[in-house]
Short mmCIF file of C-alpha atoms in Angstrom, two decimals:
data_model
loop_
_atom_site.label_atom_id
_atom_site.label_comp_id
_atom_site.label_asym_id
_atom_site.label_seq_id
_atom_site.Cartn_x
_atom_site.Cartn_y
_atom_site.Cartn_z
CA UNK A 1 10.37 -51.87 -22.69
CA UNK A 2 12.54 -48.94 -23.82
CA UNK A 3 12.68 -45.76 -22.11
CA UNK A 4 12.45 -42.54 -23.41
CA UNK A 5 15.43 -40.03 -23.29
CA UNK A 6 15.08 -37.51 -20.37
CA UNK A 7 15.50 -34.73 -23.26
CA UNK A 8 12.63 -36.04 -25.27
CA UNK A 9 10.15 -36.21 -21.84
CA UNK A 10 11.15 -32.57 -21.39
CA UNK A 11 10.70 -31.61 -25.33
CA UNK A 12 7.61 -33.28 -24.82
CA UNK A 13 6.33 -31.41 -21.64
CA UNK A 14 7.23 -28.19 -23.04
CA UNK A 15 5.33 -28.78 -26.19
CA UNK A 16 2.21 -29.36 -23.98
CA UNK A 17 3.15 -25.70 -22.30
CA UNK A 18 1.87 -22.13 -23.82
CA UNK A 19 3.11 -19.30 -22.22
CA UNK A 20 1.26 -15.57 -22.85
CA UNK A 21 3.09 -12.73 -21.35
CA UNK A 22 0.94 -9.53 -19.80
CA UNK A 23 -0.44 -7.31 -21.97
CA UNK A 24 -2.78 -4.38 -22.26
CA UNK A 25 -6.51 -5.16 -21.64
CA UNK A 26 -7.71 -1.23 -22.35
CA UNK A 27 -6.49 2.04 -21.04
CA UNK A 28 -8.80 5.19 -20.49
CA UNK A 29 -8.58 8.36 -19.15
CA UNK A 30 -12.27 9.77 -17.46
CA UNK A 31 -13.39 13.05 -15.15
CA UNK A 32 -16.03 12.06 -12.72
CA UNK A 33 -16.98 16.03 -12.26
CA UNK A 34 -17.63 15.83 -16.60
CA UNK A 35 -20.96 13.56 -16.37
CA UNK A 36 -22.36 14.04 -13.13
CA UNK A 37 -25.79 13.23 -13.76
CA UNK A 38 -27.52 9.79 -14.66
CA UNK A 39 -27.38 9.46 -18.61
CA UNK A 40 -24.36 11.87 -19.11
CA UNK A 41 -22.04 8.80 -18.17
CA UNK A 42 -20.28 9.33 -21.85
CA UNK A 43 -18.96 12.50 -21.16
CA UNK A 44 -16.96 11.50 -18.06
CA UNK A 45 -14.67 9.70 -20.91
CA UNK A 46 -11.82 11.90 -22.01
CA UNK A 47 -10.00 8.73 -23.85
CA UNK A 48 -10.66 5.08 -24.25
CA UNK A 49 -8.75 2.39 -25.66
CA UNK A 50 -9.51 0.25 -27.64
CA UNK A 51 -11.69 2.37 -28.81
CA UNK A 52 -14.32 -0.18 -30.34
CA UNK A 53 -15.53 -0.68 -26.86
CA UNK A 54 -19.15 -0.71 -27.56
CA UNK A 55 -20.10 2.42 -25.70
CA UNK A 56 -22.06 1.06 -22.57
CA UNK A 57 -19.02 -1.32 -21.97
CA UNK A 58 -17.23 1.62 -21.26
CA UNK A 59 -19.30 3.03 -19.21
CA UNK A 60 -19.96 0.23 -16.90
CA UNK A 61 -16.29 -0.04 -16.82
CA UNK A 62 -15.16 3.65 -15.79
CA UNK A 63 -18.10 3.39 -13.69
CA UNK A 64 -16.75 0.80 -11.98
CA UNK A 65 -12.85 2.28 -10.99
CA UNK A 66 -14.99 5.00 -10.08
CA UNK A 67 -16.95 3.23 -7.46
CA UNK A 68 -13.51 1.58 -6.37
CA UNK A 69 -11.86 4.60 -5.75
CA UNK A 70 -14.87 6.30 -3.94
CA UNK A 71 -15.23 3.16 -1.62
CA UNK A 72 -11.63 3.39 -0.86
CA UNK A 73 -11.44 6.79 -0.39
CA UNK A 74 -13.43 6.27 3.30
CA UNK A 75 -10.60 4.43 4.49
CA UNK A 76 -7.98 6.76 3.67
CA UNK A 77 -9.20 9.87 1.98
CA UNK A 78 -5.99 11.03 1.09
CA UNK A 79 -4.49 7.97 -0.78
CA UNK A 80 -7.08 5.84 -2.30
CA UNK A 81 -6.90 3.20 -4.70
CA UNK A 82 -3.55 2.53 -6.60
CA UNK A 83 -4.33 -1.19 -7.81
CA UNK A 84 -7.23 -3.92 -8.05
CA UNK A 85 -5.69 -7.46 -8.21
CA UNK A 86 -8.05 -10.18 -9.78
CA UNK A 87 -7.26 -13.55 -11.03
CA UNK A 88 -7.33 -12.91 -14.75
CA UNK A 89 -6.10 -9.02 -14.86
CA UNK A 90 -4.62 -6.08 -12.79
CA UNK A 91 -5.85 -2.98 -12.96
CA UNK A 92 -4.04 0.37 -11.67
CA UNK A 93 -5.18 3.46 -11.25
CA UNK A 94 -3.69 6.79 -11.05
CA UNK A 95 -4.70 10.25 -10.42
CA UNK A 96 -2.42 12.88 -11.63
CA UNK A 97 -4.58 15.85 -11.92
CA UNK A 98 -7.13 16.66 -9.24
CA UNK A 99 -10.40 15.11 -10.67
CA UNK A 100 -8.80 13.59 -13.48
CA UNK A 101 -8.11 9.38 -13.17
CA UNK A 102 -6.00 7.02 -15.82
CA UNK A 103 -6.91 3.88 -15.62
CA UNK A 104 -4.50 0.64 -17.38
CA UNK A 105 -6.17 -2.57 -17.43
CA UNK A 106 -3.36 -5.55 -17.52
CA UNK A 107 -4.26 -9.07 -18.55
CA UNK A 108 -1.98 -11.26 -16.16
CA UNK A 109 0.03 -13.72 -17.72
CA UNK A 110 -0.99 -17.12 -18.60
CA UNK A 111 0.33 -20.82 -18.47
CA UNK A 112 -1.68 -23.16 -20.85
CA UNK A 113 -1.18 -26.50 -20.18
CA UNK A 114 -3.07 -29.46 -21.35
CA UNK A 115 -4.41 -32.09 -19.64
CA UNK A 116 -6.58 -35.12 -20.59
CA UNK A 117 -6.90 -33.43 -23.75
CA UNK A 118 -8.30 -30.49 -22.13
CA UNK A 119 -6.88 -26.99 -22.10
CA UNK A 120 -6.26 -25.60 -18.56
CA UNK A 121 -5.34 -22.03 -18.00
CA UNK A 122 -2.96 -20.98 -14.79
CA UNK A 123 -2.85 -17.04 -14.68
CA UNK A 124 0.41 -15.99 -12.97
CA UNK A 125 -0.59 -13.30 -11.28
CA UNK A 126 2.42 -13.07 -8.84
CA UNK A 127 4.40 -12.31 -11.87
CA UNK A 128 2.55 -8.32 -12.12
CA UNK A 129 4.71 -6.09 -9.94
CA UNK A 130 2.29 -3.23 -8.57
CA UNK A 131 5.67 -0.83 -8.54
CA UNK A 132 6.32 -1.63 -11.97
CA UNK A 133 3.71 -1.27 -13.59
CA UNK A 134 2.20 1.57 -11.47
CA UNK A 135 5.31 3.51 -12.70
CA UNK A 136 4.58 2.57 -16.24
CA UNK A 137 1.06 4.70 -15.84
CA UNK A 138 3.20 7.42 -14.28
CA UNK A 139 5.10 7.59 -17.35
CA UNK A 140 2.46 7.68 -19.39
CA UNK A 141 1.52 10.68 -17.86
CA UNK A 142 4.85 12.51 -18.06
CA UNK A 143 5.60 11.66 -21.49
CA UNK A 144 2.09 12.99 -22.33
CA UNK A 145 2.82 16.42 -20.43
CA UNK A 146 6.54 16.84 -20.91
CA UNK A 147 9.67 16.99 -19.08
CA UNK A 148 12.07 19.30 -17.69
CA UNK A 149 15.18 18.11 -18.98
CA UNK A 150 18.62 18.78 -16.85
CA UNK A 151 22.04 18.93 -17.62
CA UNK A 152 23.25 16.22 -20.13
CA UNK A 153 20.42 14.00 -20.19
CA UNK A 154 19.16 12.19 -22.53
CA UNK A 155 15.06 12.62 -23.41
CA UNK A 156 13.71 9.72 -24.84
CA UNK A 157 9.86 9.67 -27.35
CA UNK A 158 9.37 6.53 -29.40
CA UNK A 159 6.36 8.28 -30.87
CA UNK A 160 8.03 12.21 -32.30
CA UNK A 161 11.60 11.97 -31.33
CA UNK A 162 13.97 8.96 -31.46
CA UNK A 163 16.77 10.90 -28.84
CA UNK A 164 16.68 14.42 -27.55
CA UNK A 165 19.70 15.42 -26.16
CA UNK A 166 19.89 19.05 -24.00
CA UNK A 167 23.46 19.83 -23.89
CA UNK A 168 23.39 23.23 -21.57
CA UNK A 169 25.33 24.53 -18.34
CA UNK A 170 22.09 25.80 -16.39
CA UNK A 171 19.06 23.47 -15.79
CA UNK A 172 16.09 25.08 -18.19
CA UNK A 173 12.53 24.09 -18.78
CA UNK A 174 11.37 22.86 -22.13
CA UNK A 175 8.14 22.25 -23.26
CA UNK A 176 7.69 19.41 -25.10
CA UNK A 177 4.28 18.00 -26.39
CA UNK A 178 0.99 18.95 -24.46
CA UNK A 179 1.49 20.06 -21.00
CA UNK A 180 -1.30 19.22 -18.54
CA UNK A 181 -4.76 18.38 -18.77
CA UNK A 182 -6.21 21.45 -17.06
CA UNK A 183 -4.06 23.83 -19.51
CA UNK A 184 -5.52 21.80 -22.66
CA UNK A 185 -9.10 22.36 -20.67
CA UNK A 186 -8.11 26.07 -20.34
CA UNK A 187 -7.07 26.69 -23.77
CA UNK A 188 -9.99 24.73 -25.63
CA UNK A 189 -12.05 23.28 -23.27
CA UNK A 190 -13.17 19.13 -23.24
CA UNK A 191 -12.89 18.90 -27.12
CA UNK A 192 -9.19 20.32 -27.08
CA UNK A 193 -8.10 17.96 -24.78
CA UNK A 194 -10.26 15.16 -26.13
CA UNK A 195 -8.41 15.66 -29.45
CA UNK A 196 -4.66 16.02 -27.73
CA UNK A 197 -4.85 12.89 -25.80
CA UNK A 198 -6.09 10.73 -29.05
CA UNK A 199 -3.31 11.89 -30.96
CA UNK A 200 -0.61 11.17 -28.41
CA UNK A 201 -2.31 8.18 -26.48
CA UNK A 202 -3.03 6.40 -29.95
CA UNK A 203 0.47 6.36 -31.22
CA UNK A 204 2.20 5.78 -27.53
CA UNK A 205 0.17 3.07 -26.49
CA UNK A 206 1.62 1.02 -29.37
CA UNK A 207 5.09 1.55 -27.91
CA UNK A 208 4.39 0.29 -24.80
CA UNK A 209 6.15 -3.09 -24.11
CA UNK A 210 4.43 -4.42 -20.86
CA UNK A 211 6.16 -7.99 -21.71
CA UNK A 212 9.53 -6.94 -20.57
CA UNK A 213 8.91 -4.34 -17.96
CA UNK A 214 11.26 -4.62 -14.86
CA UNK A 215 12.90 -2.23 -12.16
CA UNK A 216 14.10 0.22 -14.99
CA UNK A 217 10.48 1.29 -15.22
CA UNK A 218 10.25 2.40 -11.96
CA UNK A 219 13.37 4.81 -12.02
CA UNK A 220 12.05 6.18 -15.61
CA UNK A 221 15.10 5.00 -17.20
CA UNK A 222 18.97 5.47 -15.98
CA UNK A 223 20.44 8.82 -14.65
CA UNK A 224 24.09 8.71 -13.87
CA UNK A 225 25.37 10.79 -11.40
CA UNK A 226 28.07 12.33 -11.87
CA UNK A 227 31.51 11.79 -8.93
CA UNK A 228 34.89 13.13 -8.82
CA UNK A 229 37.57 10.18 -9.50
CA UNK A 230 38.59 9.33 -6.34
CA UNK A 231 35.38 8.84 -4.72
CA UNK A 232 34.44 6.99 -7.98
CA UNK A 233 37.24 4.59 -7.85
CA UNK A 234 36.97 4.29 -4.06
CA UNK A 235 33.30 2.71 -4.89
CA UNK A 236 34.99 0.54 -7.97
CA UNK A 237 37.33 -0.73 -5.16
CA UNK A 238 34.01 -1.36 -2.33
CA UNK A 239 31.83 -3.54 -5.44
CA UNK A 240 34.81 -5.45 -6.53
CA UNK A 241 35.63 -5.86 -2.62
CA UNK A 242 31.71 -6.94 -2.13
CA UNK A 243 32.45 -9.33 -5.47
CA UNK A 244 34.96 -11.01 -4.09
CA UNK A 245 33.94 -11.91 -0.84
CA UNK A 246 30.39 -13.32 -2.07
CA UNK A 247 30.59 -16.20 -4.74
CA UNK A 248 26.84 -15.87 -4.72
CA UNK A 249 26.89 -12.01 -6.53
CA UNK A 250 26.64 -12.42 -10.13
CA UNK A 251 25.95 -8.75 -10.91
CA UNK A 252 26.12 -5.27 -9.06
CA UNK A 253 24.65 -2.03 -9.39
CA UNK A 254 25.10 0.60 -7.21
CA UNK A 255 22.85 3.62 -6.91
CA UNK A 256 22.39 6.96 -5.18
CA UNK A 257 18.87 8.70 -5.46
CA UNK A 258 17.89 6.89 -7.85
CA UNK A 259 21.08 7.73 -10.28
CA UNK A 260 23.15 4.82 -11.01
CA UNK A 261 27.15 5.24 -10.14
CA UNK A 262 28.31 1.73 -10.86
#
């Protein structure tokens, strides 16, 4: 009896392998204080996507974070939900204007492996950072509102603008895009921020690579800050130093609040 090649076995396992990577279940943006009564559940819902969501599914599901965050607001009133972990999908939740909650549904990832002909799905859900992702719904946020851009940095918008740079000697405030909910809600009311957050939400969603999120995410990007030479090169000399000594380094970065020097 001939064997089969070690290659071929592994060719062969793989083939019987699917891999899905995470990716966006829905994303909505509600005001509990908008639909406070039973049957004005709709109007708590400032922006749902996907948005052919038959309408009751999206109540039930805003009413649901809803009731999560309430019930974990008696153990710590101050800090309540930031995350729901299930086996098929992660859900965080964030709350960056008083009263008003963003909500990003995340389908874990999946393994599909077959066996006795049958399809078996293994949902890695160790492989959903809460950090990560939690700062990915943080972004969201800021790039709906806008930044305040400092000294030579670079301001990045898939959706309007490919690179901003502000090139100035004083830090200065720019407005870019919408600014917050509550001045949309001042200057027009529900229907003016209804409208904002469809037109920006719609077109940023689509940029939004949850695949190939990772510990970039969390710091927003790369800052570098900025060092005289010698204490630069004195920190060159301490890496290559920290290099040497450990065989098992393979790559070093070196930060200081949160602004990468090496």
């Amino acid at each position: 009896m001939s064997l089969r090649p070690v290659s071929e076995l592994l060719m062969a396992f793989a083939v019987q392998e699917k891999h899905y990577p995470p990716s966006l279940l829905s994303f909505f943006i509600y005001n509990p204080k908008f639909g406070p009564r039973e049957g004005e559940e709709e109007k708590k819902i400032l922006f749902y996507h996907p948005s052919e969501v038959e309408k009751n599914e999206k109540i039930k599901n805003v009413g649901l974070c809803e009731a999560i965050v309430q019930f974990t607001r008696t153990f710590n009133p101050t800090k309540p939900a930031q995350s729901l972990h299930t086996q098929k999908n992660r859900q965080f939740f964030l709350e960056p204007e008083d009263g008003f909650w963003m909500v990003m549904v995340v389908k874990n990832p999946v393994v599909e492996k077959q066996k006795d002909g049958k399809a078996i799905l293994e949902y890695q859900e160790d492989e959903i950072l809460d950090k990560v992702y939690s700062s990915v719904l943080e972004q969201c946020y800021k790039m709906y509102k806008g930044y305040i851009v400092d000294s030579y940095r670079f301001f990045f918008n898939a959706c309007l603008l490919r690179i901003f740079v502000c090139h100035v000697t004083d830090t200065v405030e720019l407005q870019l895009f919408n600014g917050t909910f509550n001045k949309a809600m001042d200057a027009g009311g529900v229907t003016l921020l209804k409208d904002r957050l469809e037109k920006f939400f719609l077109r940023y969603l689509q940029t939004l690579h949850l695949q190939s999120c990772d510990l970039l995410d969390v710091f927003s990007g790369i800052s570098f800050f900025p060092l005289d030479k010698m204490t630069y090169l004195k920190i060159q000399s301490f890496i290559n130093r920290v290099e040497e000594s450990l065989s098992l380094v393979k790559y070093t970065a070196f930060l200081y609040n949160d602004q990468l020097i090496w």
